[in-house]
Amino acid sequence: DGVPAPSGMRGMPESWEICSYASAIAPSGGRRVAPATGRTDVAEWFKRCREVGVQLHRPRIVKMPLKDFADPRDVACFAWHVKQPDGFDYEAVEAATPKLLEQIDAVLLDLEPLLRGTTEEGIPCLNAWGFSLDDVSILCYMRNLTSVRGISWPPKVRAFMEGLCAEAGVSLYSEHAC
């Protein structure tokens, strides 16, 4: 009760809405997360990152030591669901890895100037005032990219990803990258 919801619904349907709402009502004194800003430069960068990144991490994420993929049937189900809507071709993207690595390296370089601030802990972040949902929105995806061996992480981007994941207590896939 008391949670804003679209007409005719109870509660918030999207996880991003829930995160934004929880962030907005967090009690003072604790760590607060600034709301998403809607920066178009970040949205455009993230779109380009996903276009290349998905081709790199999809065939590899299922090889990470995750409970979600511990059973080969779960891996097969994931692969089938990914392949059905858009005809994703695992073999073709794996063969294209060298070209895709060059592309993702260029995209990651473009992220560095978008990191305009630092957190209270001195970790690079997207906005001058510190950590926000903007950072959260791309950090989850960046973590998936750590499953890919051969990415050349620009120093500031690496510090952003490794630092914020460490602060959140979230491990990376780097040691299992393939």
CSV table of N, CA and C in Angstrom, one decimal:
chain,number,residue,atom,x,y,z
A,1,ASP,N,0.8,-1.2,0.0
A,1,ASP,CA,0.0,0.0,0.0
A,1,ASP,C,0.9,1.2,0.0
A,2,GLY,N,0.4,2.3,-0.6
A,2,GLY,CA,1.2,3.5,-0.7
A,2,GLY,C,2.2,3.6,-1.8
A,3,VAL,N,2.3,2.5,-2.5
A,3,VAL,CA,3.3,2.5,-3.7
A,3,VAL,C,2.6,3.0,-4.9
A,4,PRO,N,3.2,4.0,-5.6
A,4,PRO,CA,2.5,4.5,-6.8
A,4,PRO,C,2.4,3.4,-7.8
A,5,ALA,N,1.3,3.3,-8.6
A,5,ALA,CA,1.1,2.3,-9.6
A,5,ALA,C,0.3,2.8,-10.7
A,6,PRO,N,0.5,2.3,-11.9
A,6,PRO,CA,-0.4,2.7,-13.0
A,6,PRO,C,-1.9,2.3,-12.7
A,7,SER,N,-2.7,3.1,-13.3
A,7,SER,CA,-4.2,2.9,-13.1
A,7,SER,C,-4.6,1.4,-13.3
A,8,GLY,N,-5.3,0.8,-12.4
A,8,GLY,CA,-5.8,-0.5,-12.5
A,8,GLY,C,-4.8,-1.6,-12.1
A,9,MET,N,-3.6,-1.2,-11.6
A,9,MET,CA,-2.6,-2.1,-11.2
A,9,MET,C,-2.2,-1.9,-9.8
A,10,ARG,N,-1.7,-3.0,-9.2
A,10,ARG,CA,-1.2,-2.9,-7.8
A,10,ARG,C,0.3,-3.0,-7.8
A,11,GLY,N,1.0,-2.1,-7.4
A,11,GLY,CA,2.5,-2.1,-7.4
A,11,GLY,C,3.1,-1.7,-8.7
A,12,MET,N,4.4,-1.9,-8.8
A,12,MET,CA,5.1,-1.4,-9.9
A,12,MET,C,5.5,-2.6,-10.8
A,13,PRO,N,5.2,-2.6,-12.1
A,13,PRO,CA,5.5,-3.8,-12.9
A,13,PRO,C,6.9,-4.0,-13.3
A,14,GLU,N,7.7,-2.9,-13.3
A,14,GLU,CA,9.1,-3.0,-13.9
A,14,GLU,C,10.1,-2.9,-12.8
A,15,SER,N,11.2,-3.8,-12.9
A,15,SER,CA,12.2,-3.7,-11.8
A,15,SER,C,12.9,-2.4,-11.8
A,16,TRP,N,13.1,-1.7,-12.9
A,16,TRP,CA,13.7,-0.4,-12.9
A,16,TRP,C,12.9,0.6,-12.2
A,17,GLU,N,11.5,0.5,-12.3
A,17,GLU,CA,10.7,1.4,-11.5
A,17,GLU,C,10.8,1.2,-10.0
A,18,ILE,N,10.9,-0.1,-9.7
A,18,ILE,CA,11.0,-0.5,-8.3
A,18,ILE,C,12.3,0.1,-7.7
A,19,CYS,N,13.4,-0.1,-8.5
A,19,CYS,CA,14.7,0.4,-8.0
A,19,CYS,C,14.7,2.0,-7.9
A,20,SER,N,14.1,2.6,-8.8
A,20,SER,CA,14.0,4.1,-8.7
A,20,SER,C,13.2,4.5,-7.5
A,21,TYR,N,12.1,3.9,-7.3
A,21,TYR,CA,11.2,4.2,-6.2
A,21,TYR,C,11.9,3.9,-4.8
A,22,ALA,N,12.6,2.8,-4.7
A,22,ALA,CA,13.3,2.4,-3.5
A,22,ALA,C,14.4,3.4,-3.2
A,23,SER,N,15.1,3.8,-4.3
A,23,SER,CA,16.2,4.8,-4.1
A,23,SER,C,15.6,6.1,-3.6
A,24,ALA,N,14.5,6.5,-4.1
A,24,ALA,CA,13.9,7.8,-3.8
A,24,ALA,C,13.4,7.9,-2.3
A,25,ILE,N,13.0,6.8,-1.8
A,25,ILE,CA,12.4,6.8,-0.4
A,25,ILE,C,13.4,6.2,0.6
A,26,ALA,N,14.6,5.9,0.2
A,26,ALA,CA,15.6,5.4,1.2
A,26,ALA,C,15.7,6.4,2.3
A,27,PRO,N,15.8,5.9,3.5
A,27,PRO,CA,16.0,6.7,4.7
A,27,PRO,C,17.3,7.5,4.7
A,28,SER,N,17.3,8.7,5.2
A,28,SER,CA,18.5,9.5,5.2
A,28,SER,C,19.5,8.9,6.3
A,29,GLY,N,20.7,9.1,6.1
A,29,GLY,CA,21.7,8.5,7.0
A,29,GLY,C,22.4,7.3,6.3
A,30,GLY,N,21.7,6.6,5.5
A,30,GLY,CA,22.2,5.5,4.8
A,30,GLY,C,22.7,5.9,3.5
A,31,ARG,N,23.3,5.0,2.7
A,31,ARG,CA,23.7,5.3,1.4
A,31,ARG,C,22.6,5.5,0.5
A,32,ARG,N,22.5,6.6,-0.2
A,32,ARG,CA,21.4,6.9,-1.1
A,32,ARG,C,22.0,6.9,-2.5
A,33,VAL,N,21.1,6.5,-3.4
A,33,VAL,CA,21.5,6.4,-4.8
A,33,VAL,C,20.7,7.5,-5.5
A,34,ALA,N,21.4,8.3,-6.2
A,34,ALA,CA,20.7,9.4,-7.0
A,34,ALA,C,19.9,8.8,-8.1
A,35,PRO,N,18.8,9.4,-8.5
A,35,PRO,CA,17.9,8.8,-9.5
A,35,PRO,C,18.6,8.9,-10.9
A,36,ALA,N,18.0,8.1,-11.8
A,36,ALA,CA,18.5,8.2,-13.2
A,36,ALA,C,18.3,9.5,-13.8
A,37,THR,N,19.2,10.0,-14.6
A,37,THR,CA,19.1,11.3,-15.2
A,37,THR,C,18.5,11.4,-16.5
A,38,GLY,N,18.5,10.2,-17.2
A,38,GLY,CA,18.0,10.2,-18.6
A,38,GLY,C,19.0,10.8,-19.6
A,39,ARG,N,20.3,10.8,-19.2
A,39,ARG,CA,21.3,11.3,-20.1
A,39,ARG,C,21.3,10.6,-21.5
A,40,THR,N,21.1,11.3,-22.5
A,40,THR,CA,21.0,10.7,-23.9
A,40,THR,C,22.3,10.2,-24.3
A,41,ASP,N,23.4,10.9,-23.9
A,41,ASP,CA,24.8,10.4,-24.3
A,41,ASP,C,25.0,9.0,-23.7
A,42,VAL,N,24.6,8.8,-22.5
A,42,VAL,CA,24.8,7.5,-21.9
A,42,VAL,C,23.9,6.4,-22.6
A,43,ALA,N,22.6,6.8,-22.9
A,43,ALA,CA,21.7,5.9,-23.5
A,43,ALA,C,22.2,5.5,-24.9
A,44,GLU,N,22.7,6.5,-25.7
A,44,GLU,CA,23.3,6.2,-27.0
A,44,GLU,C,24.5,5.3,-26.9
A,45,TRP,N,25.4,5.6,-25.9
A,45,TRP,CA,26.6,4.8,-25.8
A,45,TRP,C,26.1,3.3,-25.4
A,46,PHE,N,25.2,3.2,-24.5
A,46,PHE,CA,24.8,1.9,-24.0
A,46,PHE,C,24.1,1.1,-25.2
A,47,LYS,N,23.4,1.7,-26.0
A,47,LYS,CA,22.8,1.1,-27.2
A,47,LYS,C,23.9,0.5,-28.1
A,48,ARG,N,25.0,1.3,-28.3
A,48,ARG,CA,26.1,0.8,-29.2
A,48,ARG,C,26.8,-0.3,-28.4
A,49,CYS,N,27.0,-0.2,-27.1
A,49,CYS,CA,27.7,-1.3,-26.4
A,49,CYS,C,26.9,-2.6,-26.5
A,50,ARG,N,25.6,-2.5,-26.3
A,50,ARG,CA,24.8,-3.8,-26.4
A,50,ARG,C,24.8,-4.4,-27.7
A,51,GLU,N,24.8,-3.6,-28.8
A,51,GLU,CA,24.8,-4.1,-30.2
A,51,GLU,C,26.0,-5.0,-30.4
A,52,VAL,N,27.1,-4.6,-29.9
A,52,VAL,CA,28.4,-5.4,-30.0
A,52,VAL,C,28.5,-6.4,-28.9
A,53,GLY,N,28.3,-5.9,-27.7
A,53,GLY,CA,28.5,-6.8,-26.5
A,53,GLY,C,27.7,-8.0,-26.4
A,54,VAL,N,26.4,-8.0,-26.9
A,54,VAL,CA,25.6,-9.2,-26.8
A,54,VAL,C,26.2,-10.3,-27.7
A,55,GLN,N,26.8,-9.9,-28.8
A,55,GLN,CA,27.4,-10.9,-29.6
A,55,GLN,C,28.6,-11.6,-29.0
A,56,LEU,N,29.3,-10.9,-28.1
A,56,LEU,CA,30.4,-11.4,-27.4
A,56,LEU,C,30.0,-12.2,-26.1
A,57,HIS,N,29.1,-11.6,-25.3
A,57,HIS,CA,28.8,-12.3,-24.0
A,57,HIS,C,27.8,-13.4,-24.1
A,58,ARG,N,26.9,-13.4,-25.0
A,58,ARG,CA,25.9,-14.5,-25.1
A,58,ARG,C,26.5,-15.9,-25.2
A,59,PRO,N,27.5,-16.1,-26.1
A,59,PRO,CA,28.0,-17.5,-26.1
A,59,PRO,C,28.9,-17.8,-24.9
A,60,ARG,N,29.3,-16.8,-24.2
A,60,ARG,CA,30.3,-17.1,-23.1
A,60,ARG,C,29.6,-17.1,-21.7
A,61,ILE,N,28.6,-16.3,-21.5
A,61,ILE,CA,27.9,-16.2,-20.2
A,61,ILE,C,27.4,-17.6,-19.7
A,62,VAL,N,27.0,-18.4,-20.6
A,62,VAL,CA,26.5,-19.8,-20.3
A,62,VAL,C,27.7,-20.7,-19.8
A,63,LYS,N,28.9,-20.3,-20.0
A,63,LYS,CA,30.1,-21.1,-19.6
A,63,LYS,C,30.6,-20.6,-18.2
A,64,MET,N,30.0,-19.6,-17.7
A,64,MET,CA,30.4,-19.1,-16.4
A,64,MET,C,29.8,-20.0,-15.3
A,65,PRO,N,30.5,-20.1,-14.1
A,65,PRO,CA,30.1,-20.9,-13.0
A,65,PRO,C,28.9,-20.3,-12.3
A,66,LEU,N,27.7,-20.3,-13.0
A,66,LEU,CA,26.5,-19.8,-12.4
A,66,LEU,C,25.5,-20.9,-12.2
A,67,LYS,N,24.7,-20.8,-11.1
A,67,LYS,CA,23.7,-21.8,-10.9
A,67,LYS,C,22.7,-21.9,-12.0
A,68,ASP,N,22.4,-20.8,-12.6
A,68,ASP,CA,21.5,-20.7,-13.7
A,68,ASP,C,21.9,-21.6,-14.9
A,69,PHE,N,23.2,-21.9,-15.0
A,69,PHE,CA,23.7,-22.7,-16.1
A,69,PHE,C,24.4,-23.9,-15.7
A,70,ALA,N,24.2,-24.4,-14.5
A,70,ALA,CA,24.8,-25.6,-14.0
A,70,ALA,C,24.3,-26.8,-14.7
A,71,ASP,N,23.1,-26.8,-15.1
A,71,ASP,CA,22.5,-28.0,-15.8
A,71,ASP,C,22.5,-27.7,-17.3
A,72,PRO,N,23.0,-28.6,-18.0
A,72,PRO,CA,23.1,-28.5,-19.5
A,72,PRO,C,21.7,-28.2,-20.1
A,73,ARG,N,20.7,-28.7,-19.5
A,73,ARG,CA,19.3,-28.4,-20.1
A,73,ARG,C,19.0,-26.9,-19.9
A,74,ASP,N,19.5,-26.3,-18.9
A,74,ASP,CA,19.3,-24.8,-18.7
A,74,ASP,C,20.0,-24.0,-19.8
A,75,VAL,N,21.2,-24.5,-20.1
A,75,VAL,CA,22.0,-23.9,-21.2
A,75,VAL,C,21.3,-24.0,-22.5
A,76,ALA,N,20.8,-25.2,-22.8
A,76,ALA,CA,20.1,-25.4,-24.0
A,76,ALA,C,18.8,-24.6,-24.1
A,77,CYS,N,18.1,-24.5,-23.0
A,77,CYS,CA,16.9,-23.7,-23.0
A,77,CYS,C,17.2,-22.2,-23.2
A,78,PHE,N,18.3,-21.7,-22.6
A,78,PHE,CA,18.7,-20.3,-22.8
A,78,PHE,C,19.1,-20.1,-24.3
A,79,ALA,N,19.9,-21.0,-24.8
A,79,ALA,CA,20.3,-20.9,-26.2
A,79,ALA,C,19.1,-20.9,-27.2
A,80,TRP,N,18.1,-21.7,-26.9
A,80,TRP,CA,16.9,-21.8,-27.7
A,80,TRP,C,16.1,-20.5,-27.6
A,81,HIS,N,15.9,-20.0,-26.4
A,81,HIS,CA,15.2,-18.7,-26.3
A,81,HIS,C,15.9,-17.5,-26.9
A,82,VAL,N,17.2,-17.5,-26.9
A,82,VAL,CA,17.9,-16.5,-27.6
A,82,VAL,C,17.9,-16.6,-29.1
A,83,LYS,N,18.0,-17.8,-29.6
A,83,LYS,CA,18.0,-18.0,-31.0
A,83,LYS,C,16.7,-17.8,-31.7
A,84,GLN,N,15.6,-18.1,-31.0
A,84,GLN,CA,14.3,-18.0,-31.6
A,84,GLN,C,13.9,-16.7,-32.1
A,85,PRO,N,13.9,-15.6,-31.3
A,85,PRO,CA,13.4,-14.3,-31.8
A,85,PRO,C,14.2,-13.7,-32.9
A,86,ASP,N,15.5,-13.8,-32.8
A,86,ASP,CA,16.3,-13.0,-33.8
A,86,ASP,C,17.3,-13.9,-34.6
A,87,GLY,N,17.2,-15.2,-34.5
A,87,GLY,CA,18.1,-16.0,-35.2
A,87,GLY,C,19.5,-15.9,-34.8
A,88,PHE,N,19.8,-15.7,-33.5
A,88,PHE,CA,21.1,-15.5,-33.1
A,88,PHE,C,22.0,-16.8,-33.4
A,89,ASP,N,23.1,-16.5,-34.0
A,89,ASP,CA,24.0,-17.6,-34.5
A,89,ASP,C,25.2,-17.7,-33.7
A,90,TYR,N,25.2,-18.6,-32.7
A,90,TYR,CA,26.4,-18.7,-31.8
A,90,TYR,C,27.7,-19.0,-32.5
A,91,GLU,N,27.7,-19.9,-33.5
A,91,GLU,CA,28.9,-20.2,-34.2
A,91,GLU,C,29.5,-19.0,-35.0
A,92,ALA,N,28.6,-18.3,-35.6
A,92,ALA,CA,29.0,-17.1,-36.4
A,92,ALA,C,29.6,-16.0,-35.5
A,93,VAL,N,29.0,-15.7,-34.4
A,93,VAL,CA,29.5,-14.7,-33.5
A,93,VAL,C,30.8,-15.1,-32.9
A,94,GLU,N,31.0,-16.4,-32.6
A,94,GLU,CA,32.2,-16.8,-32.0
A,94,GLU,C,33.3,-16.7,-33.1
A,95,ALA,N,33.0,-17.0,-34.3
A,95,ALA,CA,34.0,-16.9,-35.4
A,95,ALA,C,34.4,-15.4,-35.6
A,96,ALA,N,33.5,-14.6,-35.3
A,96,ALA,CA,33.7,-13.1,-35.5
A,96,ALA,C,34.3,-12.4,-34.3
A,97,THR,N,34.7,-13.2,-33.3
A,97,THR,CA,35.3,-12.6,-32.1
A,97,THR,C,36.4,-11.6,-32.3
A,98,PRO,N,37.4,-11.9,-33.1
A,98,PRO,CA,38.5,-10.8,-33.3
A,98,PRO,C,37.9,-9.5,-33.7
A,99,LYS,N,37.0,-9.5,-34.7
A,99,LYS,CA,36.4,-8.2,-35.2
A,99,LYS,C,35.6,-7.6,-34.1
A,100,LEU,N,34.8,-8.4,-33.4
A,100,LEU,CA,33.9,-7.9,-32.4
A,100,LEU,C,34.7,-7.3,-31.2
A,101,LEU,N,35.9,-7.9,-30.9
A,101,LEU,CA,36.7,-7.4,-29.8
A,101,LEU,C,37.2,-6.0,-30.2
A,102,GLU,N,37.6,-5.8,-31.4
A,102,GLU,CA,38.1,-4.5,-31.9
A,102,GLU,C,36.9,-3.5,-31.7
A,103,GLN,N,35.7,-3.9,-32.1
A,103,GLN,CA,34.6,-3.0,-32.0
A,103,GLN,C,34.2,-2.6,-30.5
A,104,ILE,N,34.2,-3.6,-29.6
A,104,ILE,CA,33.9,-3.4,-28.2
A,104,ILE,C,35.0,-2.5,-27.6
A,105,ASP,N,36.2,-2.8,-27.9
A,105,ASP,CA,37.3,-1.9,-27.4
A,105,ASP,C,37.1,-0.5,-27.7
A,106,ALA,N,36.7,-0.2,-29.0
A,106,ALA,CA,36.4,1.2,-29.4
A,106,ALA,C,35.2,1.8,-28.6
A,107,VAL,N,34.2,1.0,-28.4
A,107,VAL,CA,33.0,1.4,-27.7
A,107,VAL,C,33.4,1.7,-26.2
A,108,LEU,N,34.2,0.9,-25.6
A,108,LEU,CA,34.6,1.1,-24.2
A,108,LEU,C,35.4,2.4,-24.1
A,109,LEU,N,36.3,2.7,-25.1
A,109,LEU,CA,37.0,3.9,-25.0
A,109,LEU,C,36.1,5.1,-25.0
A,110,ASP,N,35.0,5.0,-25.7
A,110,ASP,CA,34.0,6.1,-25.8
A,110,ASP,C,33.3,6.3,-24.4
A,111,LEU,N,33.4,5.3,-23.5
A,111,LEU,CA,32.7,5.5,-22.2
A,111,LEU,C,33.6,6.4,-21.3
A,112,GLU,N,34.9,6.4,-21.5
A,112,GLU,CA,35.7,7.1,-20.5
A,112,GLU,C,35.3,8.6,-20.4
A,113,PRO,N,35.1,9.4,-21.4
A,113,PRO,CA,34.7,10.8,-21.2
A,113,PRO,C,33.3,10.9,-20.6
A,114,LEU,N,32.5,9.9,-20.7
A,114,LEU,CA,31.2,10.0,-20.1
A,114,LEU,C,31.2,9.8,-18.6
A,115,LEU,N,32.3,9.3,-18.0
A,115,LEU,CA,32.5,9.1,-16.6
A,115,LEU,C,33.0,10.4,-16.0
A,116,ARG,N,32.0,11.2,-15.6
A,116,ARG,CA,32.3,12.6,-15.2
A,116,ARG,C,32.5,12.9,-13.7
A,117,GLY,N,32.4,11.8,-12.9
A,117,GLY,CA,32.5,12.1,-11.5
A,117,GLY,C,33.1,10.9,-10.8
A,118,THR,N,33.1,11.0,-9.4
A,118,THR,CA,33.6,9.9,-8.6
A,118,THR,C,32.7,9.7,-7.4
A,119,THR,N,32.6,8.5,-6.9
A,119,THR,CA,31.8,8.2,-5.8
A,119,THR,C,32.5,8.7,-4.5
A,120,GLU,N,31.9,8.6,-3.4
A,120,GLU,CA,32.5,8.9,-2.1
A,120,GLU,C,33.8,8.1,-1.9
A,121,GLU,N,33.8,6.9,-2.4
A,121,GLU,CA,35.0,6.1,-2.3
A,121,GLU,C,36.1,6.3,-3.3
A,122,GLY,N,35.9,7.3,-4.2
A,122,GLY,CA,36.8,7.7,-5.2
A,122,GLY,C,36.8,6.8,-6.5
A,123,ILE,N,35.7,6.1,-6.7
A,123,ILE,CA,35.5,5.3,-7.9
A,123,ILE,C,34.9,6.1,-9.0
A,124,PRO,N,35.4,6.0,-10.2
A,124,PRO,CA,34.7,6.7,-11.3
A,124,PRO,C,33.3,6.4,-11.4
A,125,CYS,N,32.5,7.4,-11.8
A,125,CYS,CA,31.0,7.1,-12.1
A,125,CYS,C,30.6,8.1,-13.1
A,126,LEU,N,29.3,8.0,-13.5
A,126,LEU,CA,28.8,8.8,-14.7
A,126,LEU,C,28.6,10.2,-14.4
A,127,ASN,N,28.2,10.6,-13.2
A,127,ASN,CA,27.7,11.9,-12.9
A,127,ASN,C,28.6,12.6,-11.9
A,128,ALA,N,28.8,13.9,-12.0
A,128,ALA,CA,29.6,14.7,-11.2
A,128,ALA,C,29.3,14.6,-9.7
A,129,TRP,N,28.0,14.4,-9.4
A,129,TRP,CA,27.6,14.4,-8.0
A,129,TRP,C,27.8,13.0,-7.4
A,130,GLY,N,28.2,12.0,-8.1
A,130,GLY,CA,28.4,10.7,-7.6
A,130,GLY,C,27.5,9.6,-8.2
A,131,PHE,N,27.5,8.5,-7.4
A,131,PHE,CA,26.8,7.3,-7.8
A,131,PHE,C,25.3,7.5,-8.0
A,132,SER,N,24.8,6.9,-9.1
A,132,SER,CA,23.3,7.1,-9.4
A,132,SER,C,22.8,5.8,-10.1
A,133,LEU,N,21.5,5.8,-10.4
A,133,LEU,CA,21.0,4.7,-11.1
A,133,LEU,C,21.5,4.7,-12.6
A,134,ASP,N,22.0,5.7,-13.1
A,134,ASP,CA,22.7,5.7,-14.4
A,134,ASP,C,23.8,4.7,-14.3
A,135,ASP,N,24.6,4.7,-13.3
A,135,ASP,CA,25.7,3.7,-13.1
A,135,ASP,C,25.2,2.3,-13.0
A,136,VAL,N,24.1,2.1,-12.2
A,136,VAL,CA,23.5,0.8,-12.1
A,136,VAL,C,23.1,0.3,-13.4
A,137,SER,N,22.5,1.2,-14.2
A,137,SER,CA,21.9,0.7,-15.5
A,137,SER,C,22.9,0.1,-16.5
A,138,ILE,N,24.2,0.6,-16.4
A,138,ILE,CA,25.2,0.0,-17.3
A,138,ILE,C,26.1,-1.0,-16.6
A,139,LEU,N,26.2,-0.9,-15.3
A,139,LEU,CA,27.1,-1.8,-14.6
A,139,LEU,C,26.8,-3.2,-14.7
A,140,CYS,N,25.5,-3.6,-14.6
A,140,CYS,CA,25.1,-5.0,-14.7
A,140,CYS,C,25.5,-5.6,-16.1
A,141,TYR,N,25.4,-4.8,-17.1
A,141,TYR,CA,25.8,-5.3,-18.5
A,141,TYR,C,27.3,-5.4,-18.6
A,142,MET,N,28.0,-4.4,-18.0
A,142,MET,CA,29.4,-4.4,-18.1
A,142,MET,C,30.0,-5.7,-17.4
A,143,ARG,N,29.3,-6.0,-16.3
A,143,ARG,CA,29.8,-7.3,-15.6
A,143,ARG,C,29.7,-8.5,-16.5
A,144,ASN,N,28.6,-8.6,-17.3
A,144,ASN,CA,28.5,-9.7,-18.3
A,144,ASN,C,29.7,-9.7,-19.3
A,145,LEU,N,30.2,-8.5,-19.6
A,145,LEU,CA,31.3,-8.4,-20.6
A,145,LEU,C,32.6,-9.0,-20.0
A,146,THR,N,32.7,-9.1,-18.6
A,146,THR,CA,33.9,-9.7,-18.1
A,146,THR,C,34.0,-11.2,-18.3
A,147,SER,N,33.0,-11.8,-18.9
A,147,SER,CA,33.0,-13.2,-19.3
A,147,SER,C,33.8,-13.4,-20.6
A,148,VAL,N,34.2,-12.3,-21.2
A,148,VAL,CA,34.8,-12.3,-22.6
A,148,VAL,C,36.3,-12.1,-22.4
A,149,ARG,N,37.1,-13.0,-22.8
A,149,ARG,CA,38.6,-12.9,-22.8
A,149,ARG,C,39.0,-12.0,-23.9
A,150,GLY,N,39.9,-11.1,-23.7
A,150,GLY,CA,40.5,-10.4,-24.8
A,150,GLY,C,40.0,-9.0,-24.9
A,151,ILE,N,39.1,-8.5,-24.1
A,151,ILE,CA,38.7,-7.1,-24.1
A,151,ILE,C,39.8,-6.3,-23.5
A,152,SER,N,40.1,-5.2,-24.2
A,152,SER,CA,41.1,-4.2,-23.7
A,152,SER,C,40.3,-3.1,-22.9
A,153,TRP,N,40.3,-3.3,-21.6
A,153,TRP,CA,39.5,-2.3,-20.7
A,153,TRP,C,40.3,-1.0,-20.5
A,154,PRO,N,39.8,0.1,-21.0
A,154,PRO,CA,40.4,1.4,-20.7
A,154,PRO,C,40.5,1.5,-19.1
A,155,PRO,N,41.6,2.1,-18.6
A,155,PRO,CA,41.8,2.2,-17.2
A,155,PRO,C,40.7,2.8,-16.4
A,156,LYS,N,40.1,3.8,-16.8
A,156,LYS,CA,39.0,4.5,-16.1
A,156,LYS,C,37.8,3.6,-16.1
A,157,VAL,N,37.5,3.0,-17.2
A,157,VAL,CA,36.4,2.1,-17.3
A,157,VAL,C,36.5,0.8,-16.5
A,158,ARG,N,37.8,0.3,-16.5
A,158,ARG,CA,38.0,-0.9,-15.6
A,158,ARG,C,37.9,-0.5,-14.1
A,159,ALA,N,38.4,0.7,-13.7
A,159,ALA,CA,38.2,1.2,-12.4
A,159,ALA,C,36.7,1.4,-12.0
A,160,PHE,N,35.9,1.9,-12.9
A,160,PHE,CA,34.5,2.0,-12.7
A,160,PHE,C,33.9,0.7,-12.4
A,161,MET,N,34.1,-0.3,-13.3
A,161,MET,CA,33.4,-1.6,-13.3
A,161,MET,C,33.9,-2.4,-12.0
A,162,GLU,N,35.2,-2.5,-11.9
A,162,GLU,CA,35.8,-3.3,-10.8
A,162,GLU,C,35.5,-2.6,-9.4
A,163,GLY,N,35.6,-1.3,-9.4
A,163,GLY,CA,35.3,-0.6,-8.1
A,163,GLY,C,33.9,-0.7,-7.7
A,164,LEU,N,33.0,-0.4,-8.6
A,164,LEU,CA,31.5,-0.5,-8.2
A,164,LEU,C,31.1,-1.9,-7.9
A,165,CYS,N,31.6,-2.9,-8.6
A,165,CYS,CA,31.2,-4.2,-8.4
A,165,CYS,C,31.7,-4.7,-7.0
A,166,ALA,N,33.0,-4.3,-6.7
A,166,ALA,CA,33.6,-4.6,-5.4
A,166,ALA,C,32.8,-4.0,-4.3
A,167,GLU,N,32.4,-2.7,-4.4
A,167,GLU,CA,31.6,-2.0,-3.4
A,167,GLU,C,30.2,-2.7,-3.2
A,168,ALA,N,29.7,-3.3,-4.2
A,168,ALA,CA,28.4,-4.0,-4.1
A,168,ALA,C,28.6,-5.4,-3.7
A,169,GLY,N,29.8,-5.9,-3.6
A,169,GLY,CA,30.0,-7.3,-3.2
A,169,GLY,C,29.7,-8.3,-4.3
A,170,VAL,N,29.8,-7.8,-5.5
A,170,VAL,CA,29.5,-8.6,-6.7
A,170,VAL,C,30.8,-9.0,-7.4
A,171,SER,N,31.0,-10.3,-7.6
A,171,SER,CA,32.2,-10.8,-8.3
A,171,SER,C,32.1,-10.7,-9.8
A,172,LEU,N,33.2,-10.6,-10.4
A,172,LEU,CA,33.3,-10.5,-11.9
A,172,LEU,C,33.5,-11.9,-12.4
A,173,TYR,N,33.4,-12.0,-13.7
A,173,TYR,CA,33.6,-13.3,-14.4
A,173,TYR,C,35.0,-13.4,-15.0
A,174,SER,N,35.9,-12.4,-14.7
A,174,SER,CA,37.2,-12.3,-15.4
A,174,SER,C,38.0,-13.6,-15.3
A,175,GLU,N,38.0,-14.2,-14.1
A,175,GLU,CA,38.9,-15.4,-13.9
A,175,GLU,C,38.4,-16.5,-14.7
A,176,HIS,N,37.2,-16.5,-15.2
A,176,HIS,CA,36.6,-17.6,-15.9
A,176,HIS,C,36.4,-17.2,-17.4
A,177,ALA,N,36.8,-16.0,-17.8
A,177,ALA,CA,36.6,-15.5,-19.1
A,177,ALA,C,37.1,-16.5,-20.2
A,178,CYS,N,36.3,-16.5,-21.3
A,178,CYS,CA,36.7,-17.4,-22.4
A,178,CYS,C,36.4,-16.8,-23.7
